[in-house]
PDB file of C-alpha atoms in Angstrom:
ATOM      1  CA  UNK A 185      -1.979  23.492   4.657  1.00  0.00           C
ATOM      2  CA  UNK A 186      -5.553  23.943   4.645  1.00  0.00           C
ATOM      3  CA  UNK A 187      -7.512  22.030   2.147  1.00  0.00           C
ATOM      4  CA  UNK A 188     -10.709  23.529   0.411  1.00  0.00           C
ATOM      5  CA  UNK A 189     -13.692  21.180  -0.745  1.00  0.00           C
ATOM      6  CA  UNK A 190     -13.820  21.748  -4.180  1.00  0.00           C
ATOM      7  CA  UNK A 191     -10.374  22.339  -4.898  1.00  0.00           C
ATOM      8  CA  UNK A 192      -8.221  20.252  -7.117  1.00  0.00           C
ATOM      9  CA  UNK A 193      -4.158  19.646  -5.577  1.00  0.00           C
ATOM     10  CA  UNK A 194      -1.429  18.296  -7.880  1.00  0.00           C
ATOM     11  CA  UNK A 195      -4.849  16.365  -9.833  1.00  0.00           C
ATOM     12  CA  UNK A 196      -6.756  15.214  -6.563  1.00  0.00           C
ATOM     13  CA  UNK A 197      -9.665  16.614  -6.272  1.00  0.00           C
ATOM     14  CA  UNK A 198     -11.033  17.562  -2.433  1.00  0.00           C
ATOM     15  CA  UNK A 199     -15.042  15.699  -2.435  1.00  0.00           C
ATOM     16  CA  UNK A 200     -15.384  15.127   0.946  1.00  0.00           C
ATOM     17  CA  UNK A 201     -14.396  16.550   4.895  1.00  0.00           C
ATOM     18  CA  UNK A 202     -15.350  14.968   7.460  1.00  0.00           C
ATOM     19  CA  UNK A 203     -14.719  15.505  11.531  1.00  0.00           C
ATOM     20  CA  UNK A 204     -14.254  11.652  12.943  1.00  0.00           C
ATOM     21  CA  UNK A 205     -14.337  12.838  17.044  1.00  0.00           C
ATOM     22  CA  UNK A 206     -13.937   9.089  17.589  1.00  0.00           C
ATOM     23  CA  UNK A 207     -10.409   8.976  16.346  1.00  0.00           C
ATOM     24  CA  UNK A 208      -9.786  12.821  16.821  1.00  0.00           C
ATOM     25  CA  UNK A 209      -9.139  13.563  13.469  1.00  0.00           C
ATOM     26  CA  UNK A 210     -10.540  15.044  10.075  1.00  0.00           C
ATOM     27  CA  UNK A 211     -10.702  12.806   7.211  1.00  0.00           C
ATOM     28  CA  UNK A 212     -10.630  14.236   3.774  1.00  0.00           C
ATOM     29  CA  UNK A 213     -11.051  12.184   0.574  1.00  0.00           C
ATOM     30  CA  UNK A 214      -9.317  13.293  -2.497  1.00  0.00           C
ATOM     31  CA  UNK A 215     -10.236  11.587  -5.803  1.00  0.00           C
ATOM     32  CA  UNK A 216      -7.765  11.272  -8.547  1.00  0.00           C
ATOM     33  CA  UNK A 217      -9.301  13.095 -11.864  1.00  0.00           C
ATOM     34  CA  UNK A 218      -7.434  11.519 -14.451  1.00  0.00           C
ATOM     35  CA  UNK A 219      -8.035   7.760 -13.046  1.00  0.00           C
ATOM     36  CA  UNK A 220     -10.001   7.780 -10.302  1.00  0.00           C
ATOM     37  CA  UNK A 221      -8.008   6.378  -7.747  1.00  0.00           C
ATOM     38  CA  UNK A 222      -9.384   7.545  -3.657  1.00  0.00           C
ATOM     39  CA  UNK A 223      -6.720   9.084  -1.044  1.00  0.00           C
ATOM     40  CA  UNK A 224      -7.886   9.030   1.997  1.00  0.00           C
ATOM     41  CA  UNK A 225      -5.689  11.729   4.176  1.00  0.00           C
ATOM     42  CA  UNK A 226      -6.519  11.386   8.328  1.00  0.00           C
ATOM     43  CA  UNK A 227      -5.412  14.622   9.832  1.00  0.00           C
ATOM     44  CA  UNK A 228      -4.615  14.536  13.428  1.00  0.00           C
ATOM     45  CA  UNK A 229      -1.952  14.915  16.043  1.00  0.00           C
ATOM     46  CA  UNK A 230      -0.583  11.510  15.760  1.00  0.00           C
ATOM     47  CA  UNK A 231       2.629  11.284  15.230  1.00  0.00           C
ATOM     48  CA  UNK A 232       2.564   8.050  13.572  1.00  0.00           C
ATOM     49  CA  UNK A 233       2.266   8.480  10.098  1.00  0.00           C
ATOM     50  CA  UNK A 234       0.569   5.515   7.992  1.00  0.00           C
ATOM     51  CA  UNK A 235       0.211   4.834   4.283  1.00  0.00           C
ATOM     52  CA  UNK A 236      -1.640   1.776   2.669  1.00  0.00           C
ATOM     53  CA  UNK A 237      -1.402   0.946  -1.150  1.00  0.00           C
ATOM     54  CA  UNK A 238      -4.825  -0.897  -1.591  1.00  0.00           C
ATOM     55  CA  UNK A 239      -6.522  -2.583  -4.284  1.00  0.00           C
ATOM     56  CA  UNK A 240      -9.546  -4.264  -5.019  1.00  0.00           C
ATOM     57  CA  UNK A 241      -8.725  -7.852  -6.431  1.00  0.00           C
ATOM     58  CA  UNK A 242     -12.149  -9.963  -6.191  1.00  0.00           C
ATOM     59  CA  UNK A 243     -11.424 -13.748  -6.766  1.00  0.00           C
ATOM     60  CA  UNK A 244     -13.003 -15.148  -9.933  1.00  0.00           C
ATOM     61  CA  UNK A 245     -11.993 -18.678  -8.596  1.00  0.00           C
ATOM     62  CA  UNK A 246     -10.228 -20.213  -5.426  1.00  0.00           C
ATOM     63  CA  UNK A 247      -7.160 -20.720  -6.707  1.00  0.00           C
ATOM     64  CA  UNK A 248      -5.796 -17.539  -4.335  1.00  0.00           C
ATOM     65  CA  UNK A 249      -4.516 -15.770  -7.124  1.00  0.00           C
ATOM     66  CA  UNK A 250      -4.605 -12.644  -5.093  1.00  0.00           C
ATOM     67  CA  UNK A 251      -2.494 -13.694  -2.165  1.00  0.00           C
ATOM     68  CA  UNK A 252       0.341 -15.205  -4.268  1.00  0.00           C
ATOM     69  CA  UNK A 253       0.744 -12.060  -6.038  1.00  0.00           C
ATOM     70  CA  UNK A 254       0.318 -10.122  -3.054  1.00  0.00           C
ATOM     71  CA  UNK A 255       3.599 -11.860  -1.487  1.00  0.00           C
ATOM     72  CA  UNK A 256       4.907 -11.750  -5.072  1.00  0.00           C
ATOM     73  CA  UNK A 257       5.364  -7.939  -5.585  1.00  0.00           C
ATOM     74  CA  UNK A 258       7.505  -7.705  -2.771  1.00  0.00           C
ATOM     75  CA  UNK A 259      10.280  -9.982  -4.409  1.00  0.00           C
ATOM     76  CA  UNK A 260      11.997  -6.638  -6.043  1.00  0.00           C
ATOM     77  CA  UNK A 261      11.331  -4.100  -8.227  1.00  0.00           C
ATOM     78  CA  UNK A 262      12.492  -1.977 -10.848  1.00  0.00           C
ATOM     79  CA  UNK A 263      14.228   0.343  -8.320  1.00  0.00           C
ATOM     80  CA  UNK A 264      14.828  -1.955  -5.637  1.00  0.00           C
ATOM     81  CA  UNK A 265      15.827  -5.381  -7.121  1.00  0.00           C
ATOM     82  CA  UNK A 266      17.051  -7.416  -3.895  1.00  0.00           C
ATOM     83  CA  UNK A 267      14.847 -10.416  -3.927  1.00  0.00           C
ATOM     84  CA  UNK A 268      13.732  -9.472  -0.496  1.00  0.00           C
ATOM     85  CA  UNK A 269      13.226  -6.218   0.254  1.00  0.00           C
ATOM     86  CA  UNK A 270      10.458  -6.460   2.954  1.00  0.00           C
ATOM     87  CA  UNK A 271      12.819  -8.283   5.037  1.00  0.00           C
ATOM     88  CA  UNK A 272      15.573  -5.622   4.405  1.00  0.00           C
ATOM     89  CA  UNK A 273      12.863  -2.993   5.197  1.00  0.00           C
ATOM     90  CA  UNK A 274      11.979  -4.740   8.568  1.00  0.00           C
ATOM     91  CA  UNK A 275      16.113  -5.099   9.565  1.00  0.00           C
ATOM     92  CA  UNK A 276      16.849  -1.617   8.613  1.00  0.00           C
ATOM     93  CA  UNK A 277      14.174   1.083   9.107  1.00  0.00           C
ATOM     94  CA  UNK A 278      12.844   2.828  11.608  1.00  0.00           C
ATOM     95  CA  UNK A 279       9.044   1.469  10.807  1.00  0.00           C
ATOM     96  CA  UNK A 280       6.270   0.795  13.310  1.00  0.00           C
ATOM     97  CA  UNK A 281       4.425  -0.938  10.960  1.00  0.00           C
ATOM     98  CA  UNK A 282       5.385  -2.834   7.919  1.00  0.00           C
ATOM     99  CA  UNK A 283       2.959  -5.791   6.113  1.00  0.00           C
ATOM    100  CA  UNK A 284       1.149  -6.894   2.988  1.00  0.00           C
ATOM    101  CA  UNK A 285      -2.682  -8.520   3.452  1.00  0.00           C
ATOM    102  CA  UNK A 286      -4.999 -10.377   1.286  1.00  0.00           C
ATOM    103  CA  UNK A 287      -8.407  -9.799   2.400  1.00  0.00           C
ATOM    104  CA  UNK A 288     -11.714 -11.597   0.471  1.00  0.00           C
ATOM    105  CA  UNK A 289     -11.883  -8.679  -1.830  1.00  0.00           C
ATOM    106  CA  UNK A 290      -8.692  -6.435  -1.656  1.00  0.00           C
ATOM    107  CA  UNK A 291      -5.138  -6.306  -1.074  1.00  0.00           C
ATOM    108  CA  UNK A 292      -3.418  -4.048   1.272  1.00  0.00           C
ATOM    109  CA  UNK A 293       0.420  -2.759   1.274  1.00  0.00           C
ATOM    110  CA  UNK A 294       0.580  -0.715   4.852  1.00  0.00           C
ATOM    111  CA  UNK A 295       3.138   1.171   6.343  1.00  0.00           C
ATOM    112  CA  UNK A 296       4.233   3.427   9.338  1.00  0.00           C
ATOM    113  CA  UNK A 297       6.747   5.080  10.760  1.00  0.00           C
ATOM    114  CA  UNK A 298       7.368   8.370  13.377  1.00  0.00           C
ATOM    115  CA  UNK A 299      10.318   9.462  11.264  1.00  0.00           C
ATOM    116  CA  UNK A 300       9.336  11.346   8.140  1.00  0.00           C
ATOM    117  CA  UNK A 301      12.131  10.575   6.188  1.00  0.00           C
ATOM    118  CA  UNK A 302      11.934   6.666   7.021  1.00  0.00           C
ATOM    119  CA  UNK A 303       8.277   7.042   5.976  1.00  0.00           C
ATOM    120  CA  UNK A 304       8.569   8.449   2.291  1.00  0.00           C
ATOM    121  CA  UNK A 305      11.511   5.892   1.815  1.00  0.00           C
ATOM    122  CA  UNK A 306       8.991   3.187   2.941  1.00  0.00           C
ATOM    123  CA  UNK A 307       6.175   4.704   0.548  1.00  0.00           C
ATOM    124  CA  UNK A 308       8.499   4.819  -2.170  1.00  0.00           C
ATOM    125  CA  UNK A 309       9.342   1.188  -2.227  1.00  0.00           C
ATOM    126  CA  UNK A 310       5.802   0.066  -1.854  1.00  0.00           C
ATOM    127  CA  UNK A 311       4.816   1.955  -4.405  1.00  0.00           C
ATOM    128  CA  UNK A 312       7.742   1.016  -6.969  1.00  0.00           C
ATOM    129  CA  UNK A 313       6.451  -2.608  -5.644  1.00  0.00           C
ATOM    130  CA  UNK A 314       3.093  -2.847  -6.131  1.00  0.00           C
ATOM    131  CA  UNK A 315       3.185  -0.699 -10.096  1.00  0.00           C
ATOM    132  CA  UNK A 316       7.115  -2.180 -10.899  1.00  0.00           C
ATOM    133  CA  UNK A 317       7.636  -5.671  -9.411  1.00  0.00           C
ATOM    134  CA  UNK A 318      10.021  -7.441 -10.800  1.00  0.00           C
ATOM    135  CA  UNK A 319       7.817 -10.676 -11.057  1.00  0.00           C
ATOM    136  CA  UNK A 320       8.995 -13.805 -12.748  1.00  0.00           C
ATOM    137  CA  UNK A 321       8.836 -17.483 -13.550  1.00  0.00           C
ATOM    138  CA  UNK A 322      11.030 -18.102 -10.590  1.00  0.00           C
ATOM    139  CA  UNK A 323       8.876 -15.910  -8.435  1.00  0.00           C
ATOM    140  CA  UNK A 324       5.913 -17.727  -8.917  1.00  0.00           C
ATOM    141  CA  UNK A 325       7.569 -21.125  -8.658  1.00  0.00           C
ATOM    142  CA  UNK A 326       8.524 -19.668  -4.973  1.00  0.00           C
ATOM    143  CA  UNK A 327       5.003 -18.170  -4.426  1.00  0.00           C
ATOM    144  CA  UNK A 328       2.355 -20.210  -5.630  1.00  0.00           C
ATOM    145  CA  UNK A 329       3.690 -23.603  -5.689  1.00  0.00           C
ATOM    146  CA  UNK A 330       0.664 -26.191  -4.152  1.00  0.00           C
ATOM    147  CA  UNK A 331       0.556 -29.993  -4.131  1.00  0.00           C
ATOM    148  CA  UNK A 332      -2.412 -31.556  -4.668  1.00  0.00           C
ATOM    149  CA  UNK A 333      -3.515 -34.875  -1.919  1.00  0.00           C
ATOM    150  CA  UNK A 334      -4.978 -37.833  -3.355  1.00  0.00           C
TER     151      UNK A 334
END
């Protein structure tokens, strides 16, 4: 499909295309109109095919708020309420890449896979995930538990 600057597709608007020759691709960023939110779609030969759920979550304290709810959306969700589907994902699909990171200022839900079909099904429980976990008391008794030395 080719992609015109300018052009709005299923509410993304096309703002920017870009050649990257170090990576061999075209990048082309697509802005959500209604809230905002950046894809970023590399097109290249690559079989591999990656998708990362990111958000920024800047610390107001040190308390690594971020990080415990990173590991905490991937206890279940609304469609997929095993209390551990990661590790299901990482016994039973084809992925080449399957993590969740806390960085200083954002959090990151990647994925890969070379089969297409393995790749939307990995995308689609990120995604129900990271906007449906099914987070609770227990959850965070698991997750973000601490003891303090004296």
């Amino acid at each position: 499909m080719s992609f015109e600057l300018g052009e709005s597709y299923s509410g993304f608007k096309l703002h920017q295309r870009e050649s990257i020759s170090e990576l061999n691709s075209m990048a082309l960023l697509f802005t959500h109109l209604k809230t905002g939110a950046e894809v970023l779609v590399m097109e290249n030969d690559d079989d591999n095919k990656v998708f990362s759920a990111t958000f920024k979550t800047p610390p107001s304290n040190d308390r690594g708020v971020a990080h415990i709810l990173e590991h905490s959306v991937l206890c279940g969700s609304r469609k997929y309420p095993v209390k551990e589907p990661f590790l299901e994902l990482l016994k039973g699909s084809l992925q080449t890449f399957l993590n969740a990171m806390t960085f200083p200022d954002k959090t990151m839900y990647p994925v890969a896979s070379r089969n297409k079909k393995d790749f939307f099904n990995l995308m689609d429980v990120y995604l129900d995930a990271v906007f449906y976990p099914n987070i609770t008391e227990e959850t965070f008794m698991q997750e973000g538990w601490h003891h303090e030395l004296e």
